[in-house]
XYZ file of C-alpha atoms in Angstrom:
171
model
C -116.668 -67.573 40.698
C -117.998 -67.369 44.230
C -121.545 -67.132 42.881
C -121.079 -70.250 40.782
C -119.611 -72.116 43.760
C -122.573 -71.170 45.942
C -125.089 -72.210 43.309
C -123.325 -75.534 42.727
C -123.200 -76.263 46.459
C -126.920 -75.515 46.754
C -127.584 -77.866 43.823
C -125.436 -80.596 45.412
C -127.289 -80.386 48.732
C -130.692 -80.388 47.002
C -129.736 -83.304 44.745
C -128.396 -85.352 47.652
C -131.461 -84.661 49.783
C -134.233 -85.159 47.220
C -132.557 -86.362 43.994
C -133.920 -83.217 42.348
C -132.297 -79.922 41.419
C -134.780 -77.060 41.799
C -135.623 -75.242 38.569
C -135.704 -71.945 40.441
C -132.082 -72.428 41.491
C -130.919 -73.369 37.992
C -132.837 -70.662 36.131
C -131.734 -67.986 38.610
C -128.169 -69.197 38.140
C -128.505 -68.996 34.361
C -129.659 -65.393 34.537
C -126.886 -64.459 36.980
C -124.278 -66.236 34.840
C -125.308 -64.390 31.689
C -125.402 -61.055 33.532
C -121.966 -61.648 35.053
C -120.491 -62.519 31.676
C -122.231 -59.636 29.900
C -121.743 -56.757 32.316
C -118.795 -57.323 34.646
C -115.377 -56.138 33.437
C -113.961 -59.640 33.907
C -116.771 -61.173 31.816
C -116.373 -62.428 28.272
C -119.670 -61.001 27.002
C -123.162 -62.145 26.221
C -122.378 -64.424 23.266
C -119.812 -66.663 25.033
C -122.276 -67.046 27.936
C -125.094 -67.913 25.543
C -122.888 -70.354 23.634
C -121.801 -71.905 26.947
C -125.468 -72.389 27.778
C -126.162 -73.996 24.393
C -123.161 -76.318 24.534
C -123.732 -77.233 28.182
C -127.339 -78.110 27.446
C -126.802 -79.600 24.011
C -123.954 -81.932 24.898
C -125.679 -83.379 27.977
C -129.198 -83.546 26.484
C -128.486 -86.816 24.599
C -127.540 -88.386 27.946
C -130.966 -87.391 29.239
C -132.618 -88.939 26.177
C -130.690 -92.157 26.845
C -131.899 -92.038 30.472
C -128.341 -91.832 31.746
C -129.015 -88.633 33.694
C -131.900 -86.474 34.776
C -133.179 -83.248 33.279
C -131.962 -81.271 36.306
C -128.396 -82.377 35.609
C -128.677 -81.176 32.004
C -130.054 -77.808 33.124
C -127.348 -77.514 35.783
C -124.634 -78.046 33.157
C -126.309 -75.382 30.998
C -126.156 -73.031 33.996
C -122.455 -73.758 34.441
C -121.999 -72.950 30.752
C -123.531 -69.511 31.325
C -120.806 -68.798 33.870
C -117.841 -70.375 32.101
C -118.645 -69.465 28.510
C -118.314 -71.493 25.356
C -114.608 -72.259 25.246
C -114.372 -73.508 28.834
C -117.572 -75.570 28.917
C -115.915 -78.357 26.930
C -113.162 -78.740 29.536
C -115.700 -78.529 32.341
C -117.754 -81.263 30.716
C -114.769 -83.560 30.275
C -113.776 -83.070 33.912
C -117.393 -83.646 34.963
C -117.634 -86.895 33.016
C -114.332 -88.030 34.525
C -115.534 -87.123 38.031
C -118.824 -88.929 37.377
C -116.969 -92.057 36.279
C -114.758 -92.063 39.356
C -117.741 -91.432 41.651
C -119.669 -94.250 39.955
C -116.799 -96.657 40.557
C -116.555 -95.643 44.210
C -120.340 -95.876 44.630
C -120.552 -99.326 43.009
C -117.695 -100.651 45.147
C -119.244 -99.197 48.300
C -122.597 -100.885 47.724
C -120.899 -104.091 46.529
C -122.335 -103.832 43.017
C -119.108 -103.450 41.020
C -119.666 -106.681 39.082
C -123.201 -105.610 38.108
C -121.841 -102.245 36.956
C -119.274 -103.975 34.724
C -122.021 -106.174 33.294
C -124.092 -103.057 32.592
C -121.175 -101.396 30.794
C -120.639 -104.489 28.644
C -124.345 -104.563 27.879
C -124.414 -100.910 26.854
C -121.351 -101.178 24.650
C -122.120 -104.436 22.861
C -125.871 -105.028 22.857
C -126.971 -101.473 22.163
C -124.431 -100.992 19.383
C -125.426 -104.275 17.732
C -129.091 -103.354 17.912
C -128.408 -99.864 16.539
C -126.307 -101.243 13.671
C -129.156 -103.620 12.891
C -131.510 -100.661 12.566
C -133.504 -101.170 15.749
C -133.769 -98.980 18.793
C -133.239 -100.286 22.275
C -136.500 -100.569 24.176
C -136.959 -100.178 27.899
C -137.248 -103.957 28.411
C -133.730 -104.375 26.942
C -132.140 -102.332 29.724
C -129.816 -103.944 32.250
C -130.662 -103.806 35.929
C -129.477 -100.519 37.399
C -126.851 -100.495 40.107
C -128.401 -97.388 41.653
C -128.520 -93.669 41.141
C -125.842 -91.123 41.815
C -126.659 -87.483 42.600
C -124.855 -86.181 39.514
C -124.761 -82.595 40.787
C -121.816 -83.803 42.870
C -119.917 -84.809 39.723
C -120.828 -81.521 38.025
C -119.578 -79.527 41.016
C -116.337 -81.519 41.308
C -115.716 -81.400 37.566
C -116.370 -77.665 37.369
C -114.186 -76.913 40.378
C -111.421 -79.186 39.119
C -111.373 -77.559 35.696
C -111.431 -74.007 37.056
C -108.656 -74.739 39.553
C -106.587 -76.415 36.830
C -107.075 -73.384 34.565
C -106.033 -70.955 37.302
C -102.881 -72.967 38.055
C -102.054 -73.473 34.396
C -102.058 -69.794 33.556
């Protein structure tokens, strides 16, 4: 998992510096992840790596469509799925979402925007669900004012590391 750690750290530094995760980094990582899974004795094979890619991409893609995260974050999670395989990607994603929530709380408190974040959460839960039930889609002018942006590669790296460490301790 040293390769995955190095790729995630590179993504974190790039995301923090420019709020972008380079495609070259992610696509290279995807290829390496599939090759590691397919050809190393400790790998699970090509299909679990491919399924990890599909689930990592597919489960985060709706968040991109809702403008909750960027495309680079979705591709980075797909890359992680190539390394972890299909069974583990679900745990990685849960840990990543948990890490993202905690980091968002810390970030909003640090910039003194916690109240605005709570208002945004209420807005998303109530207003969007009411509009969806009524048959309408939320338009961009219905969005609440953003508290700011978080380099989500940090949450992906923490969530991935946390899950992998937990798995190694558990077994």
